[in-house]
CSV table of C-alpha atoms and ligand atoms in Angstrom, one decimal:
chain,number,residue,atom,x,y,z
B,690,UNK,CA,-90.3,-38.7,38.7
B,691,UNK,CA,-93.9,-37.4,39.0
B,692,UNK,CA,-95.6,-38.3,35.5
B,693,UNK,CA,-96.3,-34.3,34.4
B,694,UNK,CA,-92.3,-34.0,34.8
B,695,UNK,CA,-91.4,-36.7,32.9
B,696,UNK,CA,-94.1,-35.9,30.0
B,697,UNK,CA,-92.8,-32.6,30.1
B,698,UNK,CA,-89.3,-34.2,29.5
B,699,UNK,CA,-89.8,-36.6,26.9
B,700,UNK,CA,-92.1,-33.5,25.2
B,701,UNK,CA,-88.3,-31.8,25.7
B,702,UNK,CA,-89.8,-28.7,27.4
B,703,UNK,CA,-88.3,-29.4,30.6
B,704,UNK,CA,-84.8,-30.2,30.7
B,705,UNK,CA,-83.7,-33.5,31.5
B,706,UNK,CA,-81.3,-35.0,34.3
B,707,UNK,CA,-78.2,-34.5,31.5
B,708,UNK,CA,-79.3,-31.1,30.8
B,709,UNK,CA,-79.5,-30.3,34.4
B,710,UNK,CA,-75.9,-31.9,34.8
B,711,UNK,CA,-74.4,-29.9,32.5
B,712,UNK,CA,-75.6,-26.3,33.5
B,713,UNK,CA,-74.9,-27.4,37.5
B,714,UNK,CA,-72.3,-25.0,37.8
B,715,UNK,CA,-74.4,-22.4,36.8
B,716,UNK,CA,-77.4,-23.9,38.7
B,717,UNK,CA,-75.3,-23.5,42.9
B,718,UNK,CA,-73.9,-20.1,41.0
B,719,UNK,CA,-77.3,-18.5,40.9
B,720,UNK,CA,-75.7,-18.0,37.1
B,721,UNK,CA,-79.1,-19.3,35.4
B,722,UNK,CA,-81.7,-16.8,34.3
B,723,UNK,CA,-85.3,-17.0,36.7
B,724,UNK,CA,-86.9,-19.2,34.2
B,725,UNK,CA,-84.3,-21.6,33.8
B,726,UNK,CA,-83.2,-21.7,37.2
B,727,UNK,CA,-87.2,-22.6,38.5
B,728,UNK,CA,-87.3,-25.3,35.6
B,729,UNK,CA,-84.1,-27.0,37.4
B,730,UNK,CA,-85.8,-26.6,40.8
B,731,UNK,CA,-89.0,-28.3,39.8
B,732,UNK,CA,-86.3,-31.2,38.1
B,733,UNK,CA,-84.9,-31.6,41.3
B,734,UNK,CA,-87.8,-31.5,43.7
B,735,UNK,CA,-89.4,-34.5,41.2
B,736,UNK,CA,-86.2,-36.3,40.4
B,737,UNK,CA,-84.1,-38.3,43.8
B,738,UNK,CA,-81.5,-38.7,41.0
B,739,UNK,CA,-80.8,-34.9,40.5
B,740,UNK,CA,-81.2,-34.4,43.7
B,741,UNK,CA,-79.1,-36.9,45.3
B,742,UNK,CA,-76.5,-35.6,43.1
B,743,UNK,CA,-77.1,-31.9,43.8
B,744,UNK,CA,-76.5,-32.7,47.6
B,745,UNK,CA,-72.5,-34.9,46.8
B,746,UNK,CA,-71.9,-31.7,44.6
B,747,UNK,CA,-72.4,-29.7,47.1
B,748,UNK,CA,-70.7,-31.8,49.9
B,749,UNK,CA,-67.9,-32.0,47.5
B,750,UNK,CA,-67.6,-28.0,47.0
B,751,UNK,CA,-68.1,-27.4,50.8
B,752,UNK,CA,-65.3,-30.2,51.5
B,753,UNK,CA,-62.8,-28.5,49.2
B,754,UNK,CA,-63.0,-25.5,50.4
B,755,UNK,CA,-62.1,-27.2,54.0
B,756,UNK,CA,-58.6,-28.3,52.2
B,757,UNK,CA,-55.8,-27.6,54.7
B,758,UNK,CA,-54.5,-24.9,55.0
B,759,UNK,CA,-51.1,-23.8,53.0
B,760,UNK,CA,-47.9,-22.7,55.2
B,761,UNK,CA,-46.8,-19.7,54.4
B,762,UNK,CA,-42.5,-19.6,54.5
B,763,UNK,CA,-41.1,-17.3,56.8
B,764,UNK,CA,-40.0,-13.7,55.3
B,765,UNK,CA,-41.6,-14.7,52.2
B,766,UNK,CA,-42.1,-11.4,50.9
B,767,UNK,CA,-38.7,-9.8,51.9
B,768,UNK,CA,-36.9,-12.8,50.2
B,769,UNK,CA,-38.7,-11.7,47.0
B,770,UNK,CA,-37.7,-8.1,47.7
B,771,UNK,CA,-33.9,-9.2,48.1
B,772,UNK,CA,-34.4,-11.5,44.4
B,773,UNK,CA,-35.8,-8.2,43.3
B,774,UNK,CA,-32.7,-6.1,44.4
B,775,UNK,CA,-30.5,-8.6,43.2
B,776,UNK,CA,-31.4,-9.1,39.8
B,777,UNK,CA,-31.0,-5.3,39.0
B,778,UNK,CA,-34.6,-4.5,38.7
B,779,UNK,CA,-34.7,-2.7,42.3
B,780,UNK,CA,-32.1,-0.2,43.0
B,781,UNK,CA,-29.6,-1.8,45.1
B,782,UNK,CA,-29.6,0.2,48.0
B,783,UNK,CA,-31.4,-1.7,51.0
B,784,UNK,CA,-35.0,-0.2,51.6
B,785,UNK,CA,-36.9,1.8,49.0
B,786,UNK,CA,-37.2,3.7,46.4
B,787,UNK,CA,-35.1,7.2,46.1
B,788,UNK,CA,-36.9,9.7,44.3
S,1321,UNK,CA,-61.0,16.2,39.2
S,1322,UNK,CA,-61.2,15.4,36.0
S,1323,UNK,CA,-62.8,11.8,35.6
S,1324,UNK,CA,-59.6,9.9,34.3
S,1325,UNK,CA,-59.7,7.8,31.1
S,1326,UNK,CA,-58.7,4.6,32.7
S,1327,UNK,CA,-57.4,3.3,28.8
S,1328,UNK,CA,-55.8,6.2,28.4
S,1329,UNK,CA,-53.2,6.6,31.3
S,1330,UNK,CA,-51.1,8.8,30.3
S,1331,UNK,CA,-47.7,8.0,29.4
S,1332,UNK,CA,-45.0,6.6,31.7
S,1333,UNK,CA,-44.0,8.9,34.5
S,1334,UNK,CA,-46.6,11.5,34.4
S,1335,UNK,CA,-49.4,10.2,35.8
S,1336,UNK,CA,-52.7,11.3,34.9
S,1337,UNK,CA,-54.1,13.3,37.7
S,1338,UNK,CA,-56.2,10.4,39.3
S,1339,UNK,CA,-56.4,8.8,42.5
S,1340,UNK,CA,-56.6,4.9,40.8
S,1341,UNK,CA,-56.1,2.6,43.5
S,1342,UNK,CA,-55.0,-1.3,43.5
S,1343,UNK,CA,-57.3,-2.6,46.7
S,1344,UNK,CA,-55.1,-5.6,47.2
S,1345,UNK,CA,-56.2,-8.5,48.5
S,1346,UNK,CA,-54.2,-10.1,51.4
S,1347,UNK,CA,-55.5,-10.7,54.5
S,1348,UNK,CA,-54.9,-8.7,57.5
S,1349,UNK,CA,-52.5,-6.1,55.9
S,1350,UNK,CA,-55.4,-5.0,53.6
S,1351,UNK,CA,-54.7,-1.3,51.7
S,1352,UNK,CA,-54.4,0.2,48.7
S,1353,UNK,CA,-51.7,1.2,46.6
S,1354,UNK,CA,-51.3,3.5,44.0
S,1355,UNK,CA,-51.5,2.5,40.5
S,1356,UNK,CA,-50.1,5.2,39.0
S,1357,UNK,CA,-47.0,5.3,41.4
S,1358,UNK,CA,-46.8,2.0,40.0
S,1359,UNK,CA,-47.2,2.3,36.8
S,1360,UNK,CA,-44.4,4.9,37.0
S,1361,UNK,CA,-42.4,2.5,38.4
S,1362,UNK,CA,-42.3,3.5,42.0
S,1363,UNK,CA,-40.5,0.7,44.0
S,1364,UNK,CA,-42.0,2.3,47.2
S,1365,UNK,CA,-45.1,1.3,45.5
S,1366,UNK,CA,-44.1,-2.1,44.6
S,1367,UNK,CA,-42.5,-3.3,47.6
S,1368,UNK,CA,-46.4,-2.4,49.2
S,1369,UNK,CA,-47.3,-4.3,46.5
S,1370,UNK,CA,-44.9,-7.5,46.8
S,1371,UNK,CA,-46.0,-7.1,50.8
S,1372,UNK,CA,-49.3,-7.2,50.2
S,1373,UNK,CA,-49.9,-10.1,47.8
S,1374,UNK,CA,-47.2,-12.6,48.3
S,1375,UNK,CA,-49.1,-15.1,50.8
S,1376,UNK,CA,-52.1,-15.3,48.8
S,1377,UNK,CA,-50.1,-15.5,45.6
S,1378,UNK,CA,-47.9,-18.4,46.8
S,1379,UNK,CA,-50.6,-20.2,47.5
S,1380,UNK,CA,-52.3,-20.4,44.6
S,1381,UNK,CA,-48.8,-21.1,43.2
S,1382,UNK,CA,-48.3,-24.2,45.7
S,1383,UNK,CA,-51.7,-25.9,45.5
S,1384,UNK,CA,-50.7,-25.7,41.6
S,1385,UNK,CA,-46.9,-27.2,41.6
S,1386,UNK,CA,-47.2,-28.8,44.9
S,1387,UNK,CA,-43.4,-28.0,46.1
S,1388,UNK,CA,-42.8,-25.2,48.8
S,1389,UNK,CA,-39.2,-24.0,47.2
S,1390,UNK,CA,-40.5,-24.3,43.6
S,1391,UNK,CA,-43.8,-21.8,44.2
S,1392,UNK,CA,-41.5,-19.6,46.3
S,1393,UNK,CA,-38.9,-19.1,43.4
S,1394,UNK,CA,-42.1,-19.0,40.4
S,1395,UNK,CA,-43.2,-16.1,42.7
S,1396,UNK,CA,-40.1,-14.1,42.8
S,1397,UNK,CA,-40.1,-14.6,38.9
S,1398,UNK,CA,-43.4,-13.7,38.8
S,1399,UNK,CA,-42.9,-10.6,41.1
S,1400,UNK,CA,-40.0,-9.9,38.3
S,1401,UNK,CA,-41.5,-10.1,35.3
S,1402,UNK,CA,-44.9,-7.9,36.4
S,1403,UNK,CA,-42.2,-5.5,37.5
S,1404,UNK,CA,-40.2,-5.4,34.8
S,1405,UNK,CA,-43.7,-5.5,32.6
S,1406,UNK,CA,-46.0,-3.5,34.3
S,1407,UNK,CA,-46.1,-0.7,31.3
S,1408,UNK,CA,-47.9,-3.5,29.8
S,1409,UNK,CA,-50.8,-3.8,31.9
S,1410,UNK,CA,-53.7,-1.9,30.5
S,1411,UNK,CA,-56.2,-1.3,33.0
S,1412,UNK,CA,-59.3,-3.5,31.8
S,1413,UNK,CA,-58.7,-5.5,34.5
S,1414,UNK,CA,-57.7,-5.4,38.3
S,1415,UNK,CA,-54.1,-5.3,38.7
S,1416,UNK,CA,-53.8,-8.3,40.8
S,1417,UNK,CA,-55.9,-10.1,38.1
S,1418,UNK,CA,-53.4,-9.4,36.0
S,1419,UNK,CA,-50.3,-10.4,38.2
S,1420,UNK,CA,-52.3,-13.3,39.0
S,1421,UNK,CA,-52.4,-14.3,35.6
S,1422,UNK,CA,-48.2,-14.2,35.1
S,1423,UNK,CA,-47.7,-16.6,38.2
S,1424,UNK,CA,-50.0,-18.8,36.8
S,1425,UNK,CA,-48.5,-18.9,33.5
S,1426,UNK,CA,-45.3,-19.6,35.4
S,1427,UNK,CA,-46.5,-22.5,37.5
S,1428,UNK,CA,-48.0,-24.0,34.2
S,1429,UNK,CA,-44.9,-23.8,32.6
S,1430,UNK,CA,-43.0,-25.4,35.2
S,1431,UNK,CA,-44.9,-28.1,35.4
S,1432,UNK,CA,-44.7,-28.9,31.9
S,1433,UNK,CA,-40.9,-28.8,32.7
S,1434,UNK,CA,-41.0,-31.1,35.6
S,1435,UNK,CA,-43.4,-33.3,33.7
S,1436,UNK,CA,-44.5,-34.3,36.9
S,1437,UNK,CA,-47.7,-36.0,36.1
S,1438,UNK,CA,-51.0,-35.6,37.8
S,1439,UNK,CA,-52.1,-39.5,38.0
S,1440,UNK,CA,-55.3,-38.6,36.1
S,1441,UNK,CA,-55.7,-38.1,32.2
S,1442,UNK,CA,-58.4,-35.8,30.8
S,1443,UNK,CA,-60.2,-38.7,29.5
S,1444,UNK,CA,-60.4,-39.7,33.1
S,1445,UNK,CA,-62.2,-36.9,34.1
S,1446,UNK,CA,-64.3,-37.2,31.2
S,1447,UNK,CA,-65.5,-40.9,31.9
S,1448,UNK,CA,-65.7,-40.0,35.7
S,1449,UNK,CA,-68.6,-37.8,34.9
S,1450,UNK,CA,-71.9,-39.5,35.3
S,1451,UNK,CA,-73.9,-41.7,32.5
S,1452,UNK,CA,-77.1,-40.6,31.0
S,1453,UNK,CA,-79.2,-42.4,28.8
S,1454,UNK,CA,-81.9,-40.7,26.6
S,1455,UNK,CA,-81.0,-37.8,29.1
S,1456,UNK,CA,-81.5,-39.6,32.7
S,1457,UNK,CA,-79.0,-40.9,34.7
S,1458,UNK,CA,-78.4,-44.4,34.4
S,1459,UNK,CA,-78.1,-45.1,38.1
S,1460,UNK,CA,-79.1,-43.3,40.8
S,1461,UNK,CA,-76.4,-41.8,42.5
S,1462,UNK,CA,-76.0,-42.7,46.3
S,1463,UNK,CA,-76.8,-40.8,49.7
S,1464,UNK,CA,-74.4,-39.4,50.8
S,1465,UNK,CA,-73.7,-39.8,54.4
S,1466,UNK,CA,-71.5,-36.9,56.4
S,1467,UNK,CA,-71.0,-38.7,59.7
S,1468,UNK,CA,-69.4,-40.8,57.7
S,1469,UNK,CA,-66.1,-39.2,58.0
S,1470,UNK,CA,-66.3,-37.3,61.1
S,1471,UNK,CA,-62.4,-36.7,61.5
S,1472,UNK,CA,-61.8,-33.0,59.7
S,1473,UNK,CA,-58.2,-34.3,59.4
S,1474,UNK,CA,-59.4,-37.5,57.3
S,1475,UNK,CA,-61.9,-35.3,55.6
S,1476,UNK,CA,-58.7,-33.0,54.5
S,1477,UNK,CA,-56.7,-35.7,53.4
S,1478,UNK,CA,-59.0,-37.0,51.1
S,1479,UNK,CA,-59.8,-33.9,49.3
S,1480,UNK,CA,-55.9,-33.0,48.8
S,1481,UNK,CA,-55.1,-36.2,47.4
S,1482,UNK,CA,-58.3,-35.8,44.8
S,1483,UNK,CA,-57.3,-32.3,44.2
S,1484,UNK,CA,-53.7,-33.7,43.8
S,1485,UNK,CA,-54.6,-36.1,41.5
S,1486,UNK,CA,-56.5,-33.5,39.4
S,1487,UNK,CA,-54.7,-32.9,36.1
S,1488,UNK,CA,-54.0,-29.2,36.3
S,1489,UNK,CA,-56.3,-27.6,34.6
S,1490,UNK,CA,-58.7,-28.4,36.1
S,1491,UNK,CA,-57.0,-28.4,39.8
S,1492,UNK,CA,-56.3,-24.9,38.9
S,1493,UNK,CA,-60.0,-23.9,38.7
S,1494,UNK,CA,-60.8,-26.0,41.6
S,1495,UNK,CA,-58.1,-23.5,43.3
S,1496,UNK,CA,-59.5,-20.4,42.4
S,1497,UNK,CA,-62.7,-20.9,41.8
S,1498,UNK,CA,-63.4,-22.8,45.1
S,1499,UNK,CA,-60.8,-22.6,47.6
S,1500,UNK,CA,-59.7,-18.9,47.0
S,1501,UNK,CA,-63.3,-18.2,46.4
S,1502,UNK,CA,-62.2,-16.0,43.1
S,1503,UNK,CA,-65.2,-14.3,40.8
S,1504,UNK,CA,-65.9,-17.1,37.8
S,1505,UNK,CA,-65.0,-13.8,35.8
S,1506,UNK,CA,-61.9,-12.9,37.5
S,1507,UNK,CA,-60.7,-16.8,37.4
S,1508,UNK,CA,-61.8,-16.3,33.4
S,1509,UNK,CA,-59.2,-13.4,33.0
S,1510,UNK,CA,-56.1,-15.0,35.3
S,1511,UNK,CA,-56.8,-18.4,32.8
S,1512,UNK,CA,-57.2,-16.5,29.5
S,1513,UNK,CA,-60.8,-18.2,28.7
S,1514,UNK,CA,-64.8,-17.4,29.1
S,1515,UNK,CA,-66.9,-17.0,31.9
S,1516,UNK,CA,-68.2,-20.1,30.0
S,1517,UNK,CA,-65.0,-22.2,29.7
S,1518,UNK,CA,-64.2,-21.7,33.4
S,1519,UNK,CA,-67.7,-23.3,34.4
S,1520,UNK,CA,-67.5,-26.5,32.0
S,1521,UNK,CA,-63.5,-27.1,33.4
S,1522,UNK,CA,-65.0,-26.5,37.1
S,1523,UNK,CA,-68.1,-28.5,36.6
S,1524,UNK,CA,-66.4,-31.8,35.1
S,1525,UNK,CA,-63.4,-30.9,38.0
S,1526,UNK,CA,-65.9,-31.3,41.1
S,1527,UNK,CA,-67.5,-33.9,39.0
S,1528,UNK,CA,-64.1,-35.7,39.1
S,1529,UNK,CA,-63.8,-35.2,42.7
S,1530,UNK,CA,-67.2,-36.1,43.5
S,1531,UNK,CA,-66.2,-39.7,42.1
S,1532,UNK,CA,-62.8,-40.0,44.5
S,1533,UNK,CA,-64.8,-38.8,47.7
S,1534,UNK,CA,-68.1,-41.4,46.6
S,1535,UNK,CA,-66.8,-44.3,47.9
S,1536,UNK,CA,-65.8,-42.9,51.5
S,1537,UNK,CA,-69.0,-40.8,51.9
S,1538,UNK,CA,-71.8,-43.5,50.7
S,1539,UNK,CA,-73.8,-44.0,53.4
S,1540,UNK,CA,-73.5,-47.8,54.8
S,1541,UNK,CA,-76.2,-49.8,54.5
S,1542,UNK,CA,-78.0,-51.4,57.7
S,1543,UNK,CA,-76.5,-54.7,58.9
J,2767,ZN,ZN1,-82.9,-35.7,37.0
C-alpha cells in the first residue's frame, strides 16, 4: 500500500481493508454516497489485497447468477388453478369467474 | 380522474374509480392485471394472476426447499392463502412483493418441518469470512484464475452445491438478490427486514461462497 494510504489509515481517515469489507455490498451496488464510494476506490487501486478480493467477489456474483437453470413442471399454473377450485376458494365451475 | 388514495382503496367491491395496475413479472406473458378487480375478488383476475407469476414464483420456491413436488404444493398454498387474504394487502407495496413474501414464509416453514439441514451452520459462515488484523487482511487473498474452470457445466455445479450448502437465510438472499436480480428494497420487504439487513446477510452469503469456489478458481502456480 502506497505510504500516504496507509498514513491516512492508521490516522483512521481512510477506511481500512475491514471497513472496506464490510460496506462491499454497498461498494458493487453503487449504494455508497460519492465521498465514500472514491475513498474505497482509492483503497483499492493502493491495496492488491482489496483488490484481489473485489475481483473473487465479483467472479463469485457473476458465477451465481450463471446457476442452472430451474425446470419449470408442466401445466404448473393450471394445476394450481384446479387446487384452487378444489379447495372451495374458486367457484367450481371449470373456467372463470361468473359475474 | 380523480388521483386515487392508494391507502385508502375503498372498501371491498366497489372499487375506487382508478386504473391501479399489478405489472407482473413473468417472462414472455408480461401484462398487467387489475388490482382492484382483484382486490374485489375477481377470479378472472386471479387466474391472470396465478398465470402470470407461477414460473418465477416456483422458482424462488425450489432454489429454497430444493424438491420439485414440495415448491409445487407450497405454491398452490401460497396461491391460496393470498387469495383467500388479499383484503389484507395494503398497497405500500407491489402486489407481487407482497405474494412473494407468503411463499417465502411458506418455504421457510417447511423447511423448518423437514429439518432438512443445510450442511453449513451460521457460525460457518461467520468464520468463512476473511481475517483482519488492526483492520488489514491477514493474508492476501489469491488471483483468481477463470480459465480455470472453462466447462460452464462444472462452473454450475460448483455454485449449486455452495448455494445448496448455504443455510437458508442466507441462500434465500443469494436467490433473490442475485439470481432473480430482485431490488435490495424489494428483497427487504419479501424478507420482513432493512435495506440494511439484506446487504449484511448478502455480503457474508457471497462471502461464504467465495470460500467454496477459492480452492477451484486459485490460479495454479508455474511448474
Ligand atoms: Zn485493503
Amino acid at each position: 500500500m502506497k505510504f500516504i494510504t496507509a498514513l491516512k489509515t492508521a490516522l483512521g481517515v481512510a477506511p481500512g481493508c475491514e471497513k472496506v469489507n464490510e460496506f462491499l455490498a454497498e461498494f458493487v451496488e453503487g449504494a455508497l454516497d460519492e465521498k465514500m464510494h472514491a475513498q474505497f476506490e482509492e483503497h483499492m487501486n493502493m491495496c492488491k489485497c482489496c483488490d484481489h478480493y473485489l475481483d473473487q467477489y465479483r467472479q463469485t456474483i457473476d458465477m451465481t447468477k450463471e446457476v442452472d437453470e430451474v425446470a419449470i413442471p408442466t401445466e404448473l399454473a393450471e394445476h394450481t388453478l384446479a387446487f384452487l377450485r378444489k379447495s372451495n376458494a374458486f367457484s367450481q365451475d371449470q373456467g372463470s369467474a361468473t359475474s | 380522474m380523480q388521483p386515487t388514495d392508494s391507502k385508502n382503496p375503498g372498501p371491498l367491491g366497489t372499487p375506487p374509480d382508478s386504473g391501479d395496475m399489478v405489472t407482473t413479472t413473468a417472462e414472455g406473458a408480461k401484462g398487467s392485471i387489475s388490482l382492484d378487480a382483484l382486490m374485489a375478488g375477481d377470479e378472472k383476475a386471479f387466474e391472470q394472476l396465478v398465470v402470470q407469476e407461477s414460473p418465477r414464483l416456483f422458482r424462488v420456491i425450489v432454489r429454497i426447499v430444493g424438491d420439485d413436488d414440495e415448491a409445487a404444493s407450497i405454491l398452490q398454498e401460497t396461491f391460496l392463502q393470498a387469495y383467500q387474504r388479499i383484503n389484507t394487502f395494503r398497497r405500500e407495496s407491489k402486489l407481487t412483493t407482497w405474494l412473494y413474501a407468503i411463499g417465502i414464509n411458506l418455504a421457510r416453514a417447511s423447511l423448518r418441518k423437514s429439518r432438512r439441514l443445510s450442511s453449513l451452520e451460521d457460525q460457518e459462515v461467520e468464520r468463512m469470512q476473511p481475517d483482519f488484523n488492526r483492520g488489514m487482511f491477514v493474508e492476501t487473498p489469491a488471483v483468481w484464475d477463470p480459465s480455470r474452470v472453462t466447462e460452464l457445466s462444472d462452473r454450475r455445479q460448483l455454485v449449486r452445491r455452495g448455494i445448496e450448502q448455504l443455510p437458508e437465510d442466507y441462500r434465500t438472499v443469494v436467490v433473490l438478490r442475485d439470481i432473480e436480480e430482485y431490488s435490495t428494497d424489494e428483497v427487504a420487504k419479501m424478507l420482513g427486514i432493512s435495506s440494511g439487513a439484506v446487504r449484511v446477510r448478502l455480503h457474508r452469503a457471497r462471502g461464504a461462497l467465495r470460500k467454496l469456489l477459492d480452492p477451484h478458481m486459485r490460479r495454479m502456480p508455474k511448474a
